[in-house]
Short mmCIF file of C-alpha atoms and ligand atoms in Angstrom, two decimals:
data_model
loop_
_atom_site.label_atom_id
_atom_site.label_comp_id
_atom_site.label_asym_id
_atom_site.label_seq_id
_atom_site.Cartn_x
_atom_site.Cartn_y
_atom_site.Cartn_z
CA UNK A 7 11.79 -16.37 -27.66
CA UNK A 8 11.33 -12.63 -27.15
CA UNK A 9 13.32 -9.92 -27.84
CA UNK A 10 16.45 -9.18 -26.01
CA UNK A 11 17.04 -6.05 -27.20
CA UNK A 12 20.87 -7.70 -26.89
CA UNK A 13 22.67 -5.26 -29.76
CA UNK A 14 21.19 -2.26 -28.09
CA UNK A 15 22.24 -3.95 -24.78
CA UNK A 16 26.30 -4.18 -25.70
CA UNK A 17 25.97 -0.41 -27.30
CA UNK A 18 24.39 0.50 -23.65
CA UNK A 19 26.89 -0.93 -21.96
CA UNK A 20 29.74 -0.07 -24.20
CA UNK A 21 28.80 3.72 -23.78
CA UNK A 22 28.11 3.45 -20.14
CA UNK A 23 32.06 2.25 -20.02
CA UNK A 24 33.32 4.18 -23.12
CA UNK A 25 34.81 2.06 -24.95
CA UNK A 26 34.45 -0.82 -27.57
CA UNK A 27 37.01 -2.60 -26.08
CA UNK A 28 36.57 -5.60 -23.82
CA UNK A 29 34.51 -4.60 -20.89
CA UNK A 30 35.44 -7.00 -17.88
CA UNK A 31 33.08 -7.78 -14.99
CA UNK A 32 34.48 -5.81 -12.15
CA UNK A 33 38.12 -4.72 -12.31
CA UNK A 34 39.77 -2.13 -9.13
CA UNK A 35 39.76 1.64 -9.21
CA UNK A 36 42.82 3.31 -8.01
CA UNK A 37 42.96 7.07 -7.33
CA UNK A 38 43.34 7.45 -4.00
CA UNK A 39 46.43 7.37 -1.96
CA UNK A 40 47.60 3.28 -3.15
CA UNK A 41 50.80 4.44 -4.50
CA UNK A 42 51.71 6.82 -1.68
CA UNK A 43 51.19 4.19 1.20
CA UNK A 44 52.94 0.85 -0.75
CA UNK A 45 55.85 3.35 -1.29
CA UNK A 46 55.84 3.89 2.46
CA UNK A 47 55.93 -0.08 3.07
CA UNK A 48 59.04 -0.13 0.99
CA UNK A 49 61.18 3.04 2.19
CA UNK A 50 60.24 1.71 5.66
CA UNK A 51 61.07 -1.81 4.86
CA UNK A 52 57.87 -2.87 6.70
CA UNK A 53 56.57 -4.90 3.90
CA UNK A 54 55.60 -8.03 5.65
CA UNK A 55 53.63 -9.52 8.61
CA UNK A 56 53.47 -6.76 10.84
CA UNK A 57 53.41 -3.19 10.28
CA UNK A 58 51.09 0.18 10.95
CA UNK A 59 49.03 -0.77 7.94
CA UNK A 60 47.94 -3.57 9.14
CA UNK A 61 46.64 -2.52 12.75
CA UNK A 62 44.99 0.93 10.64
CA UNK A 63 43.23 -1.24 8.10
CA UNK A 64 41.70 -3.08 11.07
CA UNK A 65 40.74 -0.37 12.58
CA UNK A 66 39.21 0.82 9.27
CA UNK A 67 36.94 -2.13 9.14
CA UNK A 68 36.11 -2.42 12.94
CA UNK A 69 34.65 1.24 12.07
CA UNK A 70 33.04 0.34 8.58
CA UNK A 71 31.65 -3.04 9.76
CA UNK A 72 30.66 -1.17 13.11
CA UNK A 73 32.37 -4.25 15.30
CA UNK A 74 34.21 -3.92 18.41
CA UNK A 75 36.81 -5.64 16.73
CA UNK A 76 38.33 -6.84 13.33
CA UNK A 77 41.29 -9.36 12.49
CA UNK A 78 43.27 -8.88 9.33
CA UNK A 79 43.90 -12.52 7.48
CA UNK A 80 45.06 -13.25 4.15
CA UNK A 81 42.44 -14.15 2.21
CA UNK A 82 38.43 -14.22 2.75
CA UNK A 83 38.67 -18.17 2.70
CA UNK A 84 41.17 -18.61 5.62
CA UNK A 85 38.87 -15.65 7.34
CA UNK A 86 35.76 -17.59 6.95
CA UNK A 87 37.74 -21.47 7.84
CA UNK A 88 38.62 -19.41 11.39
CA UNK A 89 35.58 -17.89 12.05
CA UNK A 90 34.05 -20.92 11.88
CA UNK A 91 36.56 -22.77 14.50
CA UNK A 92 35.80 -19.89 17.02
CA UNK A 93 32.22 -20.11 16.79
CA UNK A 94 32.74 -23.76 17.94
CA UNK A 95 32.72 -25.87 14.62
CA UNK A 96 34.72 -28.79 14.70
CA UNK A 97 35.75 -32.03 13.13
CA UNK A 98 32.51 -34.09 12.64
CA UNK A 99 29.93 -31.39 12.80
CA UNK A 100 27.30 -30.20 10.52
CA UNK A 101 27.19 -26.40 8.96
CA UNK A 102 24.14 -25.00 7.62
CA UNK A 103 24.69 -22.67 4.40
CA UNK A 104 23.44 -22.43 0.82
CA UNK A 105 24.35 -24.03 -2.41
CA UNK A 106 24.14 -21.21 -4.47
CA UNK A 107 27.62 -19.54 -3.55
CA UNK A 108 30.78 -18.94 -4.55
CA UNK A 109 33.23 -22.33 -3.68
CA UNK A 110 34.82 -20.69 -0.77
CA UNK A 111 32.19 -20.33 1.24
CA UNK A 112 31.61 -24.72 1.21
CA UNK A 113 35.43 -25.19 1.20
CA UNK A 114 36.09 -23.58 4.22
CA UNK A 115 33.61 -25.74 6.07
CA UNK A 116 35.10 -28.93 4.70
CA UNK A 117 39.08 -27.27 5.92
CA UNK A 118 37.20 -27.76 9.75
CA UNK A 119 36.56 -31.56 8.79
CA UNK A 120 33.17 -29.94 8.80
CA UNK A 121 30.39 -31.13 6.97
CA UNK A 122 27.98 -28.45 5.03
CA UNK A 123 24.09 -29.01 4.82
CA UNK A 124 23.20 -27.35 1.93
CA UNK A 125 19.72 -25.28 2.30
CA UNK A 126 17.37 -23.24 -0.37
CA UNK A 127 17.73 -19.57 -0.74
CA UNK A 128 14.82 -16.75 -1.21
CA UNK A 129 14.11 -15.56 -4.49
CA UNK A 130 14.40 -12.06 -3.64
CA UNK A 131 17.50 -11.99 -1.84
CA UNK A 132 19.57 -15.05 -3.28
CA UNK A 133 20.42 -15.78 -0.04
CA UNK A 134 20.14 -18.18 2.98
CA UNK A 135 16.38 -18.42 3.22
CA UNK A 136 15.55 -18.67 7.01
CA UNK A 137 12.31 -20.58 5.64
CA UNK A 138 14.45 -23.52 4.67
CA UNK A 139 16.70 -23.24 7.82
CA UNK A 140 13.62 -23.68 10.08
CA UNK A 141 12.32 -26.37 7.99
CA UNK A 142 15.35 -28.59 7.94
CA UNK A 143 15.63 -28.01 11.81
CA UNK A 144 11.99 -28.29 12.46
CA UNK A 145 12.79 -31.67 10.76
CA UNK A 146 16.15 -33.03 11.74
CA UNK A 147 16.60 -30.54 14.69
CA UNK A 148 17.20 -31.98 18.71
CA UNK A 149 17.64 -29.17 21.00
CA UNK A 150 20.45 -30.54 23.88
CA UNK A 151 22.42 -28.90 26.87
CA UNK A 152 25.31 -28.15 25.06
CA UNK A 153 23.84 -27.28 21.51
CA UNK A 154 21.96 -28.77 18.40
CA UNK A 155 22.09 -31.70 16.52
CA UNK A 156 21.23 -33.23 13.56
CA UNK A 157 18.55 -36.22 15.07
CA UNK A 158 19.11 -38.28 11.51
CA UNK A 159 22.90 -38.44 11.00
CA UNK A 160 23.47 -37.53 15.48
CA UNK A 161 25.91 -35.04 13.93
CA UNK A 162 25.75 -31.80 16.04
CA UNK A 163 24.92 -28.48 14.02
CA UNK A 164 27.54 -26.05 15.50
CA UNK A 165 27.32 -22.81 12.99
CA UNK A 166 25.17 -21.21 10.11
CA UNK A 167 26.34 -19.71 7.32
CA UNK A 168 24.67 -17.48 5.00
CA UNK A 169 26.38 -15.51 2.39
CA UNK A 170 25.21 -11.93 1.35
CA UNK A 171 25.04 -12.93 -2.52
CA UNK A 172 26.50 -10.05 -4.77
CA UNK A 173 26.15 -7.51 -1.85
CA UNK A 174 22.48 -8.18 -1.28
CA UNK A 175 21.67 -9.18 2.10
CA UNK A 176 19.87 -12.01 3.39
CA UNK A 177 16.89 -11.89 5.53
CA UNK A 178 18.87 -11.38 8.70
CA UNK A 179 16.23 -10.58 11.75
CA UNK A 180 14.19 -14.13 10.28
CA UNK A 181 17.44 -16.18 10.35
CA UNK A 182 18.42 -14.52 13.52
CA UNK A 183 15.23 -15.61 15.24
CA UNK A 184 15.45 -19.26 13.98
CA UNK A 185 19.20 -19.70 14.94
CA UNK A 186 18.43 -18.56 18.10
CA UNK A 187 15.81 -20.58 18.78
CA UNK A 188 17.88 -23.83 17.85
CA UNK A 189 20.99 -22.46 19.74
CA UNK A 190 23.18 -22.42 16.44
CA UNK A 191 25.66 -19.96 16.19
CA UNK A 192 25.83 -17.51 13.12
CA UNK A 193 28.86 -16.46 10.90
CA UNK A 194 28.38 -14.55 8.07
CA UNK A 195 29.98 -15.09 4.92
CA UNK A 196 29.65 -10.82 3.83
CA UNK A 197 32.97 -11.42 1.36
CA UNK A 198 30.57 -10.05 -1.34
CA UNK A 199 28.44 -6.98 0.79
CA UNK A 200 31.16 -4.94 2.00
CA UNK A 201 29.13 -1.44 2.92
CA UNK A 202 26.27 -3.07 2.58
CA UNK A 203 23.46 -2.91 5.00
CA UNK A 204 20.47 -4.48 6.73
CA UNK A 205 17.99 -1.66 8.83
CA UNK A 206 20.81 0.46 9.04
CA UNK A 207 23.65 -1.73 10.32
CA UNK A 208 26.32 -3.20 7.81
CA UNK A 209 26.18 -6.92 7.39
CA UNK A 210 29.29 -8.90 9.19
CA UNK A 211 27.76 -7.07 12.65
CA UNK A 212 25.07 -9.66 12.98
CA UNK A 213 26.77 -12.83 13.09
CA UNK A 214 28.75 -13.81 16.39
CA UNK A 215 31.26 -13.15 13.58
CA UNK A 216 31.98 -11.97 10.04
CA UNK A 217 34.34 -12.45 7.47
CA UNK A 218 35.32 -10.00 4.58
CA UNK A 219 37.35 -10.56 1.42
CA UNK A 220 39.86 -8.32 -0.67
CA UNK A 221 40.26 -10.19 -3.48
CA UNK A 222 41.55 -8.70 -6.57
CA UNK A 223 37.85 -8.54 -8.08
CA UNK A 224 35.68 -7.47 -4.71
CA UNK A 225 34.72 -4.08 -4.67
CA UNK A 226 37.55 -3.07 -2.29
CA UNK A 227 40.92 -4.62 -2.70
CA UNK A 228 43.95 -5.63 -0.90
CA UNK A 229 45.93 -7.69 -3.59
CA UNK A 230 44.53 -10.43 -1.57
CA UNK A 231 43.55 -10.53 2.06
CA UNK A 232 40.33 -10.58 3.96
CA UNK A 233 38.82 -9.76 7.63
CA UNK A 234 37.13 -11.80 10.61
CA UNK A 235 34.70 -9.06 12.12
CA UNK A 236 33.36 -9.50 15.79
CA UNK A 237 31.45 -7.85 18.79
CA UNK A 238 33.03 -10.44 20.97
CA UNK A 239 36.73 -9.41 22.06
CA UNK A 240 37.43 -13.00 23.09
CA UNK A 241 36.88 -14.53 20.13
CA UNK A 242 38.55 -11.69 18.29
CA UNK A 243 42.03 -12.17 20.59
CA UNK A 244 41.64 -15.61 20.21
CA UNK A 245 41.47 -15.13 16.00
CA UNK A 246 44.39 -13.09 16.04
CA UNK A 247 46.48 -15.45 17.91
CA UNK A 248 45.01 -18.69 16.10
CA UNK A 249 46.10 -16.90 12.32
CA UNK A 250 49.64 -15.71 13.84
CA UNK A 251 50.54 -19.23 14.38
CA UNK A 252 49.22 -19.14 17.97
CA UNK A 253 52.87 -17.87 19.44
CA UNK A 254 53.11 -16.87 23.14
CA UNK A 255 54.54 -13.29 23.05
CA UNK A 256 58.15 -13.46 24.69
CA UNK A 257 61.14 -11.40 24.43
CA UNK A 258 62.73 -14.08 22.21
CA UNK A 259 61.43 -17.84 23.42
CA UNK A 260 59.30 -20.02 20.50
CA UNK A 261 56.40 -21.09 22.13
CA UNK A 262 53.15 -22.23 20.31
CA UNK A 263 50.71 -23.77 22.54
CA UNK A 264 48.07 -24.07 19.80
CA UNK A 265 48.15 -25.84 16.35
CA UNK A 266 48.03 -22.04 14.81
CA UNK A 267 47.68 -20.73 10.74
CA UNK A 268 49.89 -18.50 9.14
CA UNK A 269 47.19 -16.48 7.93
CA UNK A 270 48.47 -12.89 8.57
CA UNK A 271 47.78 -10.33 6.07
CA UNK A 272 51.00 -8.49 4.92
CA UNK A 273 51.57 -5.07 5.97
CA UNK A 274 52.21 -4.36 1.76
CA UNK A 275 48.83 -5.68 1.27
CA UNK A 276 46.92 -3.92 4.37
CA UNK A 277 48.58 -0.66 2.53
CA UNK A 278 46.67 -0.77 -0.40
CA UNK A 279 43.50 -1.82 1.45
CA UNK A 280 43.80 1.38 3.34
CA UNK A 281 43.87 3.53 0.66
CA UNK A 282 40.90 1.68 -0.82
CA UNK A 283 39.12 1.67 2.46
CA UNK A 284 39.24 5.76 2.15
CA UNK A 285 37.64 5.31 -1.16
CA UNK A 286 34.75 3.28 -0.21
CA UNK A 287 31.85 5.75 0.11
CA UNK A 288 32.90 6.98 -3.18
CA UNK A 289 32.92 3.57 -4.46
CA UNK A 290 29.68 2.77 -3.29
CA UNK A 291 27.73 6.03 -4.58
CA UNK A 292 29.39 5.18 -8.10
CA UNK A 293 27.80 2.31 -8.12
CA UNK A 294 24.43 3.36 -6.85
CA UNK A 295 24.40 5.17 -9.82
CA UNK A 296 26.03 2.89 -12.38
CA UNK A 297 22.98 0.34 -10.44
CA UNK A 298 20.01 3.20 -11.45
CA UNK A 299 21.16 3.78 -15.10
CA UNK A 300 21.15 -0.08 -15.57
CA UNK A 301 17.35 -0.10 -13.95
CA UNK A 302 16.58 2.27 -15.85
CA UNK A 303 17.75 0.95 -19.79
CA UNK A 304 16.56 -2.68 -18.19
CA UNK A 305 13.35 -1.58 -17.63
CA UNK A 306 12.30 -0.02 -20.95
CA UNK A 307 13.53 -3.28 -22.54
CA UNK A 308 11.42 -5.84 -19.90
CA UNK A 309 14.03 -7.17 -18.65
CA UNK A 310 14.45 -7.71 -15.02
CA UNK A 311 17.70 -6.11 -13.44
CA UNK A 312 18.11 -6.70 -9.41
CA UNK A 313 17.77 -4.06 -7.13
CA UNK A 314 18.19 -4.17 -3.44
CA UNK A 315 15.47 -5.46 -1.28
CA UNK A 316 13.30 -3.74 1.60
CA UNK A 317 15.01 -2.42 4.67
CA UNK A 318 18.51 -2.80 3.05
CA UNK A 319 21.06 -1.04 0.82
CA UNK A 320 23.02 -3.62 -1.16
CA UNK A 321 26.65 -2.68 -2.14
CA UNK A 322 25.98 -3.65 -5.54
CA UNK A 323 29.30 -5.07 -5.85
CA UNK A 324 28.27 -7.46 -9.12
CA UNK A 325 25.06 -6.44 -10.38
CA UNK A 326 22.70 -8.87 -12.53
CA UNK A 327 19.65 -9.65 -14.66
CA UNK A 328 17.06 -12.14 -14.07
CA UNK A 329 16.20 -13.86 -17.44
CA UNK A 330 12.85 -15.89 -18.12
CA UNK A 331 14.32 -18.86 -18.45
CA UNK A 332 17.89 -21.06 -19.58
CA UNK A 333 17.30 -20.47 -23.30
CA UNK A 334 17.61 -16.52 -22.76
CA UNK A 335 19.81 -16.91 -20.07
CA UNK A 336 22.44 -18.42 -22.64
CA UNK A 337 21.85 -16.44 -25.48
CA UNK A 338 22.33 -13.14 -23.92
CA UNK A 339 25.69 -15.26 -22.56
CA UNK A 340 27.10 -15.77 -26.26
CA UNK A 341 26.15 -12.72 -27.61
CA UNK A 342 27.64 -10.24 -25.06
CA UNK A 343 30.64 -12.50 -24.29
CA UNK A 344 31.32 -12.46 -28.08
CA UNK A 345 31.23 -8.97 -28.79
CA UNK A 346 33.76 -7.86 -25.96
CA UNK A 347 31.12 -7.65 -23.10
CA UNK A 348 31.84 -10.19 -20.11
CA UNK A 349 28.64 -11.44 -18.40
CA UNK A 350 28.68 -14.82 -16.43
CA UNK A 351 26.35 -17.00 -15.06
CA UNK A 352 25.79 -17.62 -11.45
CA UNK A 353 27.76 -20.06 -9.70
CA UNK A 354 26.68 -23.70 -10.13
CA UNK A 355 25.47 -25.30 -7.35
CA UNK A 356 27.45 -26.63 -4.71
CA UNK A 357 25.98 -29.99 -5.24
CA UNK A 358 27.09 -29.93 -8.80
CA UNK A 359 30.61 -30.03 -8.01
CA UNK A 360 32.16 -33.72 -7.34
CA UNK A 361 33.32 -32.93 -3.57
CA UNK A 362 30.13 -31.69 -2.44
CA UNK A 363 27.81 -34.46 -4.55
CA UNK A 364 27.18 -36.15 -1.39
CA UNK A 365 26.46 -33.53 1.23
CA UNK A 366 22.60 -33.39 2.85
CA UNK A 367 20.48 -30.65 0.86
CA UNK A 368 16.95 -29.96 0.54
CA UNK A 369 15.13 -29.67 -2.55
CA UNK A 370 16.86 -26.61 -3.84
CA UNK A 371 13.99 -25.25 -6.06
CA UNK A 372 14.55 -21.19 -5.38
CA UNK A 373 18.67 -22.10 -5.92
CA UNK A 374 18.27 -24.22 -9.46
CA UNK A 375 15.56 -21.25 -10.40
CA UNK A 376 18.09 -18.46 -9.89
CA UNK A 377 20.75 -20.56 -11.33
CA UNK A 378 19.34 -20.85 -14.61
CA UNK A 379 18.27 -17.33 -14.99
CA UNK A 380 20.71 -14.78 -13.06
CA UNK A 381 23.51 -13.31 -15.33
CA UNK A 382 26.26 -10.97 -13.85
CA UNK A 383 26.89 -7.82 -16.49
CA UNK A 384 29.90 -5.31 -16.03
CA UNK A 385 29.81 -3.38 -12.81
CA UNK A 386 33.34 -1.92 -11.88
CA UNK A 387 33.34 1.63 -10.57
CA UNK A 388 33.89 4.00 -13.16
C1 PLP B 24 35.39 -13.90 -2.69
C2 PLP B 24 34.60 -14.81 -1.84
C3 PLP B 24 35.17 -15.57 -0.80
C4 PLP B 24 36.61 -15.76 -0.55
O1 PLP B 24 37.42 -14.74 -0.61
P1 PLP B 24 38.97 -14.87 -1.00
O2 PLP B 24 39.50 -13.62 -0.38
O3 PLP B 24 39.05 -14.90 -2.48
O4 PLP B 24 39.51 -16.10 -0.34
C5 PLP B 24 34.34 -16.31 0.03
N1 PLP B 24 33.02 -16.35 -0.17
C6 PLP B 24 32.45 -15.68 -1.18
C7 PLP B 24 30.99 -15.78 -1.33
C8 PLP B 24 33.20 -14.90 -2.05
O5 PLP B 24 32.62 -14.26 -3.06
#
């Protein structure tokens, strides 16, 4: 095996982060005004499900995602489960997405009684590779009135659903074209690329909708919480009313004439999301930079570290190395995870995990080639 340069590697890293201590993989940055608005949720007493946080931080995204409309919900998962009803999925039907993502992004397809097609990603963007979605529908595809199916299992194929890996974005205008030309509806799963865009426009605007997440560990955080982006104010009404338990505004009457979620985000949590949101172009030239000094060590050593594709400007939300193969791949694992330095594989694929062991795929080879090779190092802002 060559030379991983892995000692010099942990010292890099250690004095890019100053300090010997253990370096997580991405923890949140406060230094904006956090403290100042959750104080305001208290002395106001507004601390749950509504509240002025919650209507600014969805105007904050509307304006960062550049969307007519957003919809605060509490987590990315719920966010991506009701995007996925209002772009027309429902019990039965097929979704097309990747196995090489995080287990949200499969789960909330199953929580529609949904079932997801697993398809091959590109090399270069670890994404949804439109390649693979036009060859599984240039297979299995039937055009109809009212939408397409799946011709081998007569299951209809009512969404798509690619997933921005680590803030990188998928090859958008290709997908585009080839879920248009099938008539199949797409929702991005952009949890990860926050800020990140594609020719200029921020992923989440390209889908008929978008989901966000502010998890604890994405690059702007609400606690927990997420948001369902759309251009389509319909849909976006309809989202609001289906995650606030689909109640009939009245004066004081209980009427629910929907089987509705309680999926609101909390006005405490929207707080702290706005003053993150205000952060975010801050956040994102950090780690630009924190992404160029990594290129640059990387690349005197031979190593391969990801940088962000043609046309777009990734986020750079987790950043990663490409090794040559498994064997490297789990050496530089042990070594930096012993000495105080977390790295972590990829995900492992969908089909891997005993739920999904069953689900249609295609022959995966791009997806089991990153997964043995792409290692996430430390990238929180600093
Ligand atoms: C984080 C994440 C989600 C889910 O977000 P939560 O807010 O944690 O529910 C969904 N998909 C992907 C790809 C993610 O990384």
């Amino acid at each position: 095996m060559r030379d991983l340069y892995l000692n010099q590697t942990i010292r890099f890293i250690q004095e890019t982060f100053q300090t010997t201590n253990f370096i997580p993989l991405h923890v949140p940055h406060f230094s904006g005004k956090e403290k100042r608005y959750l104080n305001e949720c208290i002395d106001t007493t507004f601390v749950s499900s509504v509240g002025k946080f919650v209507d600014q931080f969805e105007e904050q995204i509307a304006t960062i995602a550049q969307t007519n409309r957003a919809v605060a919900v509490v987590n990315g998962t719920a966010g991506i489960q009701v995007a996925l009803r209002l772009a027309g999925v429902s019990a039965g039907d097929e979704v097309l997405t990747q196995a090489l993502t995080f287990v949200a992004t499969a789960n909330a397809i199953v929580y529609n009684n949904a079932h997801p097609v697993f398809l091959d990603v590109d090399i270069d963007t670890m994404g949804l590779s439109p390649r693979a979605v036009s060859d599984f529908l240039e297979e299995h595809g039937d055009l109809r009135e009212d939408g397409c199916y799946n011709k081998t299992t007569g299951r209809k194929i009512s969404a798509c659903l690619p997933m921005h890996t680590f803030g990188f974005p998928v090859h958008l205008d290709e997908l585009i074209v080839v879920c248009k030309k099938w008539n199949i509806p797409i929702v991005e799963d952009a949890a990860e690329s926050l800020g990140s865009l594609y020719k200029g426009k921020p992923t989440g605007s390209f889908g008929e909708l978008g989901v966000f997440s502010f998890n604890g560990n994405k690059i702007a955080t609400s606690g927990g919480g997420g948001a369902i982006v759309t251009n389509n104010k319909v849909l976006a009404d309809q989202g609001k009313y289906l995650t606030t338990t689909a109640k009939q505004p009245h004066a004081y009457e209980y009427y629910h004439d929907a089987l509705g979620y309680n999926y609101r985000m909390p006005n405490i949590n929207a707080a702290l999301a706005c003053a993150q949101l205000e952060q975010l172009q801050g956040f994102l030239e950090k780690k630009r930079k924190l992404a160029s000094s990594y290129k640059a060590y990387f690349s005197t050593k031979g190593i391969d570290f990801r940088t962000e594709t043609q046309d777009t400007k990734a986020n750079y939300w987790l950043m990663c190395v490409e090794l040559a193969n498994k064997e490297e791949r789990n050496l530089f694992l042990e070594t930096t995870n012993a000495q105080g330095v977390m790295t972590r594989p990829i995900w492992q694929l969908m089909f891997r995990l005993p739920m999904y062991k069953d689900c249609t795929r295609d022959s995966q080879k791009n997806a089991i080639f990153l997964e043995e090779r792409i290692v996430n190092i430390p990238s929180s802002v600093i």
